[in-house]
Amino acid sequence: MAQQGPPRPLRPIVPRSFPDSPAPGPSSEEGKIKRASMACTECKRRRTKCNAADTAGSACSECALHGRECIVDEFADKRRKIAAKRTEETLKYYRGFVDELLEAIRTGDSASIEMMVDVIRSGASHKEIHSVITRILNQNPTDDKKPADAVNNARTDGKMPDMPPDGWP
């Protein structure tokens, strides 16, 4: 075996010295990389950097450069407070719908309940079902009987919201 030349001398290790005052630089907030809170659908699909949040209303730089349609879908992101609020309102709507349905069943006569079940089984839309429920509840006013507290909690005025949430037929 051939020996390699003489070993190189090791360089001396010197303890690290710290400056007395910290160097002026960006604060921890300024030093962080700012990212868009939401990317457009094309940038998500292509996995490119998107600045749709900065452009507010116009196309992001990637979409503008390549002539693509820049669409930001707020409904796709389920982590946001907006999504939580939307889900809460949808659940309130469903709760009000079910509570009114139960109240109509409790207070309606057999013919009305049969008609309501037939409408539901026929595949009617939620709007049509709601109109039948409203008709039944208006036929049988219960002035002496208070509806369940859950009905009053569906909304502040105690009624189901007029507009169904997105995605309802």
CSV table of N, CA and C in Angstrom, one decimal:
chain,number,residue,atom,x,y,z
A,1,MET,N,0.8,-1.2,0.0
A,1,MET,CA,0.0,0.0,0.0
A,1,MET,C,0.9,1.2,0.0
A,2,ALA,N,0.4,2.1,-0.8
A,2,ALA,CA,1.2,3.4,-0.9
A,2,ALA,C,0.7,4.3,0.2
A,3,GLN,N,1.7,5.0,0.8
A,3,GLN,CA,1.3,6.0,1.8
A,3,GLN,C,1.1,7.3,1.1
A,4,GLN,N,0.1,8.0,1.6
A,4,GLN,CA,-0.1,9.3,1.1
A,4,GLN,C,0.9,10.2,1.8
A,5,GLY,N,1.0,11.4,1.4
A,5,GLY,CA,2.0,12.3,2.0
A,5,GLY,C,1.8,12.5,3.5
A,6,PRO,N,2.6,13.3,4.1
A,6,PRO,CA,2.5,13.5,5.5
A,6,PRO,C,1.2,14.1,5.9
A,7,PRO,N,0.7,13.8,7.0
A,7,PRO,CA,-0.7,14.3,7.4
A,7,PRO,C,-0.6,15.8,7.6
A,8,ARG,N,-1.7,16.4,7.2
A,8,ARG,CA,-1.8,17.8,7.3
A,8,ARG,C,-2.0,18.2,8.7
A,9,PRO,N,-1.4,19.3,9.2
A,9,PRO,CA,-1.6,19.7,10.6
A,9,PRO,C,-3.1,20.2,10.8
A,10,LEU,N,-3.6,19.9,11.9
A,10,LEU,CA,-5.0,20.4,12.2
A,10,LEU,C,-5.0,21.9,12.5
A,11,ARG,N,-6.0,22.5,12.1
A,11,ARG,CA,-6.0,24.0,12.4
A,11,ARG,C,-6.6,24.2,13.8
A,12,PRO,N,-6.1,25.2,14.5
A,12,PRO,CA,-6.5,25.4,15.9
A,12,PRO,C,-8.0,25.8,15.9
A,13,ILE,N,-8.7,25.3,16.9
A,13,ILE,CA,-10.1,25.7,17.1
A,13,ILE,C,-10.1,26.8,18.1
A,14,VAL,N,-10.8,27.9,17.7
A,14,VAL,CA,-10.9,29.1,18.5
A,14,VAL,C,-12.4,29.2,18.9
A,15,PRO,N,-12.6,29.5,20.2
A,15,PRO,CA,-14.0,29.7,20.6
A,15,PRO,C,-14.7,30.8,19.9
A,16,ARG,N,-16.0,30.6,19.6
A,16,ARG,CA,-16.8,31.6,18.9
A,16,ARG,C,-17.0,32.8,19.8
A,17,SER,N,-16.8,34.0,19.2
A,17,SER,CA,-17.0,35.2,19.9
A,17,SER,C,-18.3,35.8,19.4
A,18,PHE,N,-19.1,36.4,20.4
A,18,PHE,CA,-20.4,37.0,20.1
A,18,PHE,C,-20.2,38.5,20.2
A,19,PRO,N,-20.9,39.2,19.2
A,19,PRO,CA,-20.8,40.7,19.3
A,19,PRO,C,-21.6,41.2,20.5
A,20,ASP,N,-21.2,42.3,21.0
A,20,ASP,CA,-21.8,42.9,22.2
A,20,ASP,C,-23.3,43.3,22.0
A,21,SER,N,-23.6,43.9,20.9
A,21,SER,CA,-24.9,44.3,20.6
A,21,SER,C,-25.4,43.5,19.3
A,22,PRO,N,-26.7,43.1,19.3
A,22,PRO,CA,-27.2,42.4,18.2
A,22,PRO,C,-27.2,43.3,16.9
A,23,ALA,N,-26.9,42.7,15.8
A,23,ALA,CA,-26.8,43.4,14.6
A,23,ALA,C,-28.2,43.9,14.2
A,24,PRO,N,-28.3,45.1,13.7
A,24,PRO,CA,-29.7,45.5,13.3
A,24,PRO,C,-30.1,44.7,12.0
A,25,GLY,N,-31.3,44.2,12.1
A,25,GLY,CA,-31.8,43.4,11.0
A,25,GLY,C,-33.3,43.3,11.1
A,26,PRO,N,-33.9,42.6,10.2
A,26,PRO,CA,-35.3,42.5,10.3
A,26,PRO,C,-35.8,41.8,11.5
A,27,SER,N,-37.0,42.3,12.0
A,27,SER,CA,-37.5,41.6,13.2
A,27,SER,C,-38.1,40.3,12.7
A,28,SER,N,-38.5,39.5,13.7
A,28,SER,CA,-39.0,38.1,13.4
A,28,SER,C,-40.2,38.1,12.5
A,29,GLU,N,-41.1,39.1,12.6
A,29,GLU,CA,-42.2,39.3,11.8
A,29,GLU,C,-41.8,39.6,10.3
A,30,GLU,N,-40.9,40.6,10.2
A,30,GLU,CA,-40.5,41.0,8.9
A,30,GLU,C,-39.7,40.0,8.2
A,31,GLY,N,-39.0,39.1,8.9
A,31,GLY,CA,-38.1,38.1,8.3
A,31,GLY,C,-38.9,36.9,7.7
A,32,LYS,N,-40.2,36.8,8.1
A,32,LYS,CA,-40.9,35.6,7.7
A,32,LYS,C,-41.3,35.8,6.2
A,33,ILE,N,-41.4,34.7,5.6
A,33,ILE,CA,-41.9,34.7,4.2
A,33,ILE,C,-43.4,34.8,4.2
A,34,LYS,N,-43.9,35.7,3.4
A,34,LYS,CA,-45.3,35.9,3.3
A,34,LYS,C,-45.8,35.0,2.2
A,35,ARG,N,-46.8,34.2,2.5
A,35,ARG,CA,-47.4,33.3,1.5
A,35,ARG,C,-48.8,33.7,1.3
A,36,ALA,N,-49.3,33.5,0.1
A,36,ALA,CA,-50.7,33.7,-0.2
A,36,ALA,C,-51.6,32.8,0.6
A,37,SER,N,-52.6,33.3,1.1
A,37,SER,CA,-53.5,32.5,2.0
A,37,SER,C,-54.3,31.6,1.1
A,38,MET,N,-54.4,31.8,-0.1
A,38,MET,CA,-55.2,31.0,-1.0
A,38,MET,C,-54.6,31.1,-2.4
A,39,ALA,N,-54.6,30.0,-3.1
A,39,ALA,CA,-54.1,29.9,-4.5
A,39,ALA,C,-55.3,29.8,-5.4
A,40,CYS,N,-55.2,30.2,-6.6
A,40,CYS,CA,-56.2,30.0,-7.6
A,40,CYS,C,-56.2,28.6,-8.1
A,41,THR,N,-57.3,28.2,-8.7
A,41,THR,CA,-57.4,26.8,-9.1
A,41,THR,C,-56.3,26.3,-10.1
A,42,GLU,N,-56.0,27.2,-11.0
A,42,GLU,CA,-54.9,26.8,-12.0
A,42,GLU,C,-53.6,26.6,-11.3
A,43,CYS,N,-53.2,27.5,-10.4
A,43,CYS,CA,-51.9,27.4,-9.7
A,43,CYS,C,-51.9,26.2,-8.7
A,44,LYS,N,-53.1,25.9,-8.2
A,44,LYS,CA,-53.2,24.6,-7.3
A,44,LYS,C,-52.9,23.4,-8.2
A,45,ARG,N,-53.6,23.4,-9.4
A,45,ARG,CA,-53.5,22.3,-10.2
A,45,ARG,C,-52.1,22.1,-10.8
A,46,ARG,N,-51.4,23.2,-11.1
A,46,ARG,CA,-50.1,23.1,-11.7
A,46,ARG,C,-49.0,23.2,-10.6
A,47,ARG,N,-49.4,23.4,-9.4
A,47,ARG,CA,-48.5,23.5,-8.2
A,47,ARG,C,-47.5,24.6,-8.5
A,48,THR,N,-47.9,25.7,-8.8
A,48,THR,CA,-47.0,26.9,-9.0
A,48,THR,C,-47.3,27.9,-7.9
A,49,LYS,N,-46.4,28.8,-7.7
A,49,LYS,CA,-46.6,29.9,-6.7
A,49,LYS,C,-47.6,30.8,-7.2
A,50,CYS,N,-48.6,31.2,-6.4
A,50,CYS,CA,-49.7,32.0,-6.7
A,50,CYS,C,-49.7,33.3,-5.9
A,51,ASN,N,-50.0,34.4,-6.5
A,51,ASN,CA,-50.1,35.7,-5.7
A,51,ASN,C,-51.5,36.3,-5.9
A,52,ALA,N,-52.5,35.4,-6.0
A,52,ALA,CA,-53.9,35.9,-6.2
A,52,ALA,C,-54.3,36.8,-5.0
A,53,ALA,N,-53.8,36.5,-3.8
A,53,ALA,CA,-54.3,37.4,-2.7
A,53,ALA,C,-53.7,38.8,-2.8
A,54,ASP,N,-52.6,38.9,-3.5
A,54,ASP,CA,-52.0,40.3,-3.6
A,54,ASP,C,-52.7,41.1,-4.7
A,55,THR,N,-53.2,40.4,-5.7
A,55,THR,CA,-53.7,41.0,-6.9
A,55,THR,C,-55.2,41.5,-6.8
A,56,ALA,N,-55.9,41.0,-5.8
A,56,ALA,CA,-57.3,41.3,-5.5
A,56,ALA,C,-58.1,41.7,-6.7
A,57,GLY,N,-58.8,40.8,-7.2
A,57,GLY,CA,-59.7,41.1,-8.3
A,57,GLY,C,-59.1,40.8,-9.7
A,58,SER,N,-57.9,40.9,-9.9
A,58,SER,CA,-57.3,40.6,-11.2
A,58,SER,C,-56.6,39.3,-11.2
A,59,ALA,N,-56.1,38.8,-12.3
A,59,ALA,CA,-55.4,37.5,-12.4
A,59,ALA,C,-54.1,37.6,-11.7
A,60,CYS,N,-53.7,36.4,-11.1
A,60,CYS,CA,-52.4,36.3,-10.5
A,60,CYS,C,-51.3,36.4,-11.6
A,61,SER,N,-50.1,36.6,-11.2
A,61,SER,CA,-49.0,36.8,-12.2
A,61,SER,C,-48.8,35.5,-13.1
A,62,GLU,N,-49.0,34.3,-12.5
A,62,GLU,CA,-48.9,33.1,-13.3
A,62,GLU,C,-50.0,33.0,-14.4
A,63,CYS,N,-51.2,33.2,-14.0
A,63,CYS,CA,-52.3,33.2,-14.9
A,63,CYS,C,-52.2,34.3,-16.0
A,64,ALA,N,-51.8,35.5,-15.5
A,64,ALA,CA,-51.7,36.6,-16.5
A,64,ALA,C,-50.6,36.3,-17.5
A,65,LEU,N,-49.5,35.7,-17.1
A,65,LEU,CA,-48.4,35.4,-17.9
A,65,LEU,C,-48.8,34.4,-19.0
A,66,HIS,N,-49.5,33.4,-18.6
A,66,HIS,CA,-49.8,32.3,-19.5
A,66,HIS,C,-51.2,32.4,-20.1
A,67,GLY,N,-51.9,33.5,-19.8
A,67,GLY,CA,-53.3,33.7,-20.4
A,67,GLY,C,-54.3,32.7,-19.9
A,68,ARG,N,-54.2,32.3,-18.7
A,68,ARG,CA,-55.2,31.4,-18.1
A,68,ARG,C,-56.3,32.2,-17.3
A,69,GLU,N,-57.4,31.5,-17.1
A,69,GLU,CA,-58.4,32.1,-16.3
A,69,GLU,C,-58.1,31.9,-14.8
A,70,CYS,N,-58.1,33.0,-14.1
A,70,CYS,CA,-57.7,32.9,-12.7
A,70,CYS,C,-58.9,33.0,-11.8
A,71,ILE,N,-59.2,31.8,-11.2
A,71,ILE,CA,-60.4,31.7,-10.3
A,71,ILE,C,-60.0,31.3,-8.9
A,72,VAL,N,-60.4,32.0,-7.9
A,72,VAL,CA,-60.1,31.7,-6.6
A,72,VAL,C,-61.4,31.1,-6.0
A,73,ASP,N,-61.4,29.9,-5.6
A,73,ASP,CA,-62.6,29.2,-5.0
A,73,ASP,C,-62.5,29.2,-3.5
A,74,GLU,N,-63.2,30.1,-2.9
A,74,GLU,CA,-63.2,30.2,-1.4
A,74,GLU,C,-63.9,29.0,-0.8
A,75,PHE,N,-64.7,28.4,-1.5
A,75,PHE,CA,-65.5,27.2,-0.9
A,75,PHE,C,-64.6,26.0,-0.8
A,76,ALA,N,-63.5,26.0,-1.6
A,76,ALA,CA,-62.6,24.8,-1.6
A,76,ALA,C,-61.8,24.7,-0.3
A,77,ASP,N,-61.5,25.8,0.3
A,77,ASP,CA,-60.6,25.8,1.5
A,77,ASP,C,-61.5,25.6,2.7
A,78,LYS,N,-61.4,24.5,3.4
A,78,LYS,CA,-62.2,24.2,4.5
A,78,LYS,C,-61.6,24.6,5.9
A,79,ARG,N,-60.4,25.3,5.8
A,79,ARG,CA,-59.7,25.6,7.0
A,79,ARG,C,-60.1,27.0,7.5
A,80,ARG,N,-60.7,27.8,6.7
A,80,ARG,CA,-60.9,29.2,7.0
A,80,ARG,C,-62.1,29.4,7.9
A,81,LYS,N,-62.1,30.6,8.5
A,81,LYS,CA,-63.3,31.0,9.4
A,81,LYS,C,-64.5,31.1,8.6
A,82,ILE,N,-64.4,31.6,7.3
A,82,ILE,CA,-65.5,31.7,6.4
A,82,ILE,C,-66.2,30.4,6.2
A,83,ALA,N,-65.4,29.3,6.0
A,83,ALA,CA,-65.9,28.0,5.8
A,83,ALA,C,-66.6,27.5,7.1
A,84,ALA,N,-66.1,27.8,8.2
A,84,ALA,CA,-66.7,27.4,9.5
A,84,ALA,C,-68.1,28.1,9.7
A,85,LYS,N,-68.1,29.4,9.3
A,85,LYS,CA,-69.3,30.2,9.5
A,85,LYS,C,-70.4,29.7,8.5
A,86,ARG,N,-69.9,29.4,7.2
A,86,ARG,CA,-70.9,28.8,6.2
A,86,ARG,C,-71.4,27.5,6.7
A,87,THR,N,-70.6,26.6,7.3
A,87,THR,CA,-71.0,25.3,7.8
A,87,THR,C,-72.0,25.5,8.9
A,88,GLU,N,-71.7,26.5,9.8
A,88,GLU,CA,-72.6,26.8,10.9
A,88,GLU,C,-74.0,27.2,10.4
A,89,GLU,N,-74.0,28.1,9.4
A,89,GLU,CA,-75.3,28.6,8.9
A,89,GLU,C,-76.1,27.4,8.2
A,90,THR,N,-75.3,26.6,7.5
A,90,THR,CA,-76.0,25.4,6.8
A,90,THR,C,-76.6,24.5,7.9
A,91,LEU,N,-75.9,24.3,8.9
A,91,LEU,CA,-76.4,23.4,10.0
A,91,LEU,C,-77.6,24.0,10.7
A,92,LYS,N,-77.6,25.4,10.8
A,92,LYS,CA,-78.8,26.0,11.4
A,92,LYS,C,-80.0,25.9,10.4
A,93,TYR,N,-79.7,25.9,9.1
A,93,TYR,CA,-80.8,25.7,8.2
A,93,TYR,C,-81.4,24.3,8.3
A,94,TYR,N,-80.5,23.3,8.3
A,94,TYR,CA,-80.9,22.0,8.4
A,94,TYR,C,-81.7,21.7,9.7
A,95,ARG,N,-81.2,22.3,10.7
A,95,ARG,CA,-81.9,22.1,12.0
A,95,ARG,C,-83.3,22.8,12.0
A,96,GLY,N,-83.4,23.9,11.4
A,96,GLY,CA,-84.7,24.6,11.3
A,96,GLY,C,-85.6,23.8,10.4
A,97,PHE,N,-85.1,23.2,9.3
A,97,PHE,CA,-85.9,22.4,8.4
A,97,PHE,C,-86.5,21.2,9.1
A,98,VAL,N,-85.6,20.5,9.8
A,98,VAL,CA,-86.0,19.3,10.5
A,98,VAL,C,-87.0,19.6,11.6
A,99,ASP,N,-86.7,20.7,12.4
A,99,ASP,CA,-87.6,21.1,13.5
A,99,ASP,C,-89.0,21.5,12.9
A,100,GLU,N,-89.1,22.2,11.8
A,100,GLU,CA,-90.4,22.5,11.2
A,100,GLU,C,-91.1,21.3,10.7
A,101,LEU,N,-90.3,20.3,10.2
A,101,LEU,CA,-90.9,19.1,9.7
A,101,LEU,C,-91.5,18.3,10.9
A,102,LEU,N,-90.7,18.2,12.0
A,102,LEU,CA,-91.3,17.5,13.2
A,102,LEU,C,-92.5,18.2,13.7
A,103,GLU,N,-92.5,19.5,13.8
A,103,GLU,CA,-93.6,20.3,14.3
A,103,GLU,C,-94.8,20.1,13.4
A,104,ALA,N,-94.6,20.0,12.1
A,104,ALA,CA,-95.8,19.7,11.2
A,104,ALA,C,-96.3,18.3,11.4
A,105,ILE,N,-95.4,17.4,11.7
A,105,ILE,CA,-95.9,16.0,11.9
A,105,ILE,C,-96.6,16.0,13.3
A,106,ARG,N,-96.2,16.7,14.3
A,106,ARG,CA,-96.8,16.7,15.6
A,106,ARG,C,-98.2,17.3,15.5
A,107,THR,N,-98.3,18.4,14.8
A,107,THR,CA,-99.6,19.2,14.8
A,107,THR,C,-100.5,18.9,13.7
A,108,GLY,N,-100.0,18.2,12.6
A,108,GLY,CA,-100.9,18.0,11.4
A,108,GLY,C,-101.8,16.8,11.6
A,109,ASP,N,-102.9,16.8,10.9
A,109,ASP,CA,-103.8,15.7,10.9
A,109,ASP,C,-103.3,14.6,10.0
A,110,SER,N,-103.9,13.5,10.0
A,110,SER,CA,-103.4,12.3,9.2
A,110,SER,C,-103.4,12.6,7.7
A,111,ALA,N,-104.4,13.3,7.2
A,111,ALA,CA,-104.4,13.6,5.8
A,111,ALA,C,-103.2,14.5,5.4
A,112,SER,N,-102.9,15.5,6.2
A,112,SER,CA,-101.8,16.4,5.9
A,112,SER,C,-100.5,15.7,6.0
A,113,ILE,N,-100.3,14.9,7.0
A,113,ILE,CA,-99.1,14.1,7.2
A,113,ILE,C,-98.9,13.2,6.0
A,114,GLU,N,-99.9,12.5,5.6
A,114,GLU,CA,-99.8,11.6,4.4
A,114,GLU,C,-99.4,12.4,3.2
A,115,MET,N,-100.1,13.5,3.0
A,115,MET,CA,-99.7,14.4,1.8
A,115,MET,C,-98.3,14.8,1.9
A,116,MET,N,-97.8,15.2,3.0
A,116,MET,CA,-96.4,15.6,3.2
A,116,MET,C,-95.4,14.4,2.9
A,117,VAL,N,-95.7,13.2,3.4
A,117,VAL,CA,-94.9,12.1,3.1
A,117,VAL,C,-94.9,11.7,1.6
A,118,ASP,N,-96.1,11.9,1.0
A,118,ASP,CA,-96.1,11.6,-0.4
A,118,ASP,C,-95.3,12.6,-1.2
A,119,VAL,N,-95.3,13.8,-0.8
A,119,VAL,CA,-94.5,14.9,-1.5
A,119,VAL,C,-93.0,14.5,-1.3
A,120,ILE,N,-92.6,14.1,-0.1
A,120,ILE,CA,-91.2,13.8,0.2
A,120,ILE,C,-90.8,12.6,-0.6
A,121,ARG,N,-91.7,11.6,-0.7
A,121,ARG,CA,-91.3,10.4,-1.4
A,121,ARG,C,-91.3,10.6,-2.9
A,122,SER,N,-92.0,11.6,-3.4
A,122,SER,CA,-92.0,11.8,-4.8
A,122,SER,C,-90.7,12.4,-5.4
A,123,GLY,N,-89.8,12.8,-4.5
A,123,GLY,CA,-88.5,13.3,-4.9
A,123,GLY,C,-88.6,14.8,-5.1
A,124,ALA,N,-89.5,15.5,-4.4
A,124,ALA,CA,-89.7,16.9,-4.5
A,124,ALA,C,-88.5,17.7,-4.0
A,125,SER,N,-88.2,18.9,-4.5
A,125,SER,CA,-87.1,19.7,-4.0
A,125,SER,C,-87.4,20.1,-2.5
A,126,HIS,N,-86.3,20.6,-1.9
A,126,HIS,CA,-86.5,21.0,-0.5
A,126,HIS,C,-87.4,22.2,-0.4
A,127,LYS,N,-87.4,23.1,-1.4
A,127,LYS,CA,-88.3,24.2,-1.5
A,127,LYS,C,-89.7,23.8,-1.5
A,128,GLU,N,-90.0,22.8,-2.3
A,128,GLU,CA,-91.4,22.3,-2.4
A,128,GLU,C,-91.8,21.7,-1.1
A,129,ILE,N,-90.9,20.9,-0.5
A,129,ILE,CA,-91.2,20.3,0.8
A,129,ILE,C,-91.5,21.3,1.9
A,130,HIS,N,-90.6,22.3,1.9
A,130,HIS,CA,-90.8,23.4,2.8
A,130,HIS,C,-92.1,24.1,2.7
A,131,SER,N,-92.5,24.3,1.4
A,131,SER,CA,-93.8,25.0,1.2
A,131,SER,C,-95.0,24.2,1.8
A,132,VAL,N,-94.9,22.8,1.6
A,132,VAL,CA,-95.9,22.0,2.1
A,132,VAL,C,-95.9,22.0,3.7
A,133,ILE,N,-94.7,22.0,4.2
A,133,ILE,CA,-94.6,22.1,5.7
A,133,ILE,C,-95.2,23.4,6.2
A,134,THR,N,-94.9,24.5,5.5
A,134,THR,CA,-95.4,25.8,5.9
A,134,THR,C,-96.9,25.8,5.8
A,135,ARG,N,-97.5,25.2,4.8
A,135,ARG,CA,-98.9,25.2,4.6
A,135,ARG,C,-99.6,24.4,5.8
A,136,ILE,N,-99.0,23.3,6.1
A,136,ILE,CA,-99.5,22.4,7.2
A,136,ILE,C,-99.4,23.2,8.5
A,137,LEU,N,-98.3,23.9,8.8
A,137,LEU,CA,-98.2,24.6,10.0
A,137,LEU,C,-99.1,25.8,10.1
A,138,ASN,N,-99.4,26.4,8.9
A,138,ASN,CA,-100.4,27.5,8.9
A,138,ASN,C,-101.8,27.1,9.0
A,139,GLN,N,-102.1,25.8,8.6
A,139,GLN,CA,-103.5,25.3,8.8
A,139,GLN,C,-103.8,25.0,10.2
A,140,ASN,N,-102.8,24.5,11.0
A,140,ASN,CA,-102.9,24.1,12.3
A,140,ASN,C,-102.2,25.1,13.3
A,141,PRO,N,-102.7,26.3,13.5
A,141,PRO,CA,-102.0,27.2,14.4
A,141,PRO,C,-102.1,26.6,15.8
A,142,THR,N,-101.0,26.7,16.5
A,142,THR,CA,-100.9,26.2,17.9
A,142,THR,C,-100.6,27.3,18.8
A,143,ASP,N,-101.7,28.1,19.0
A,143,ASP,CA,-101.5,29.3,19.9
A,143,ASP,C,-101.3,28.9,21.3
A,144,ASP,N,-102.1,27.9,21.7
A,144,ASP,CA,-102.0,27.4,23.1
A,144,ASP,C,-100.7,26.6,23.4
A,145,LYS,N,-100.2,25.9,22.3
A,145,LYS,CA,-99.0,25.1,22.5
A,145,LYS,C,-97.8,25.8,21.9
A,146,LYS,N,-96.8,25.9,22.7
A,146,LYS,CA,-95.6,26.5,22.2
A,146,LYS,C,-94.8,25.5,21.4
A,147,PRO,N,-94.2,25.8,20.3
A,147,PRO,CA,-93.3,24.8,19.6
A,147,PRO,C,-92.1,24.6,20.4
A,148,ALA,N,-91.4,23.5,20.1
A,148,ALA,CA,-90.2,23.1,20.9
A,148,ALA,C,-89.2,24.2,20.8
A,149,ASP,N,-88.4,24.3,21.9
A,149,ASP,CA,-87.4,25.4,22.0
A,149,ASP,C,-86.4,25.3,20.8
A,150,ALA,N,-86.2,24.1,20.3
A,150,ALA,CA,-85.2,23.9,19.2
A,150,ALA,C,-85.7,24.7,18.0
A,151,VAL,N,-87.0,24.8,17.8
A,151,VAL,CA,-87.5,25.5,16.6
A,151,VAL,C,-87.2,27.0,16.8
A,152,ASN,N,-87.4,27.5,18.0
A,152,ASN,CA,-87.1,28.9,18.3
A,152,ASN,C,-85.6,29.2,18.2
A,153,ASN,N,-84.8,28.2,18.4
A,153,ASN,CA,-83.3,28.4,18.3
A,153,ASN,C,-82.8,28.3,16.9
A,154,ALA,N,-83.6,27.9,15.9
A,154,ALA,CA,-83.1,27.7,14.6
A,154,ALA,C,-82.6,29.0,14.0
A,155,ARG,N,-83.3,30.1,14.3
A,155,ARG,CA,-82.8,31.5,14.0
A,155,ARG,C,-83.3,32.4,15.1
A,156,THR,N,-82.9,33.6,15.1
A,156,THR,CA,-83.2,34.5,16.2
A,156,THR,C,-84.7,34.7,16.2
A,157,ASP,N,-85.4,34.7,15.0
A,157,ASP,CA,-86.8,34.9,15.0
A,157,ASP,C,-87.6,33.6,15.1
A,158,GLY,N,-86.9,32.5,15.3
A,158,GLY,CA,-87.6,31.2,15.5
A,158,GLY,C,-88.0,30.5,14.3
A,159,LYS,N,-87.7,31.0,13.1
A,159,LYS,CA,-88.1,30.4,11.8
A,159,LYS,C,-86.9,29.9,11.1
A,160,MET,N,-87.1,29.0,10.1
A,160,MET,CA,-86.1,28.5,9.3
A,160,MET,C,-85.6,29.6,8.3
A,161,PRO,N,-84.4,29.7,8.0
A,161,PRO,CA,-83.9,30.7,7.0
A,161,PRO,C,-84.7,30.5,5.7
A,162,ASP,N,-85.0,31.6,5.0
A,162,ASP,CA,-85.7,31.5,3.7
A,162,ASP,C,-84.9,30.9,2.6
A,163,MET,N,-83.6,31.2,2.6
A,163,MET,CA,-82.7,30.7,1.5
A,163,MET,C,-82.0,29.4,1.9
A,164,PRO,N,-82.2,28.4,1.1
A,164,PRO,CA,-81.5,27.2,1.5
A,164,PRO,C,-80.0,27.4,1.2
A,165,PRO,N,-79.1,26.6,1.9
A,165,PRO,CA,-77.7,26.7,1.7
A,165,PRO,C,-77.3,26.2,0.4
A,166,ASP,N,-76.1,26.6,-0.1
A,166,ASP,CA,-75.6,26.1,-1.4
A,166,ASP,C,-75.6,24.6,-1.4
A,167,GLY,N,-75.9,24.1,-2.6
A,167,GLY,CA,-75.9,22.6,-2.8
A,167,GLY,C,-77.2,21.9,-2.5
A,168,TRP,N,-78.2,22.7,-2.1
A,168,TRP,CA,-79.5,22.1,-1.9
A,168,TRP,C,-80.3,22.2,-3.2
A,169,PRO,N,-81.1,21.2,-3.6
A,169,PRO,CA,-81.8,21.2,-4.8
A,169,PRO,C,-83.0,22.2,-4.7
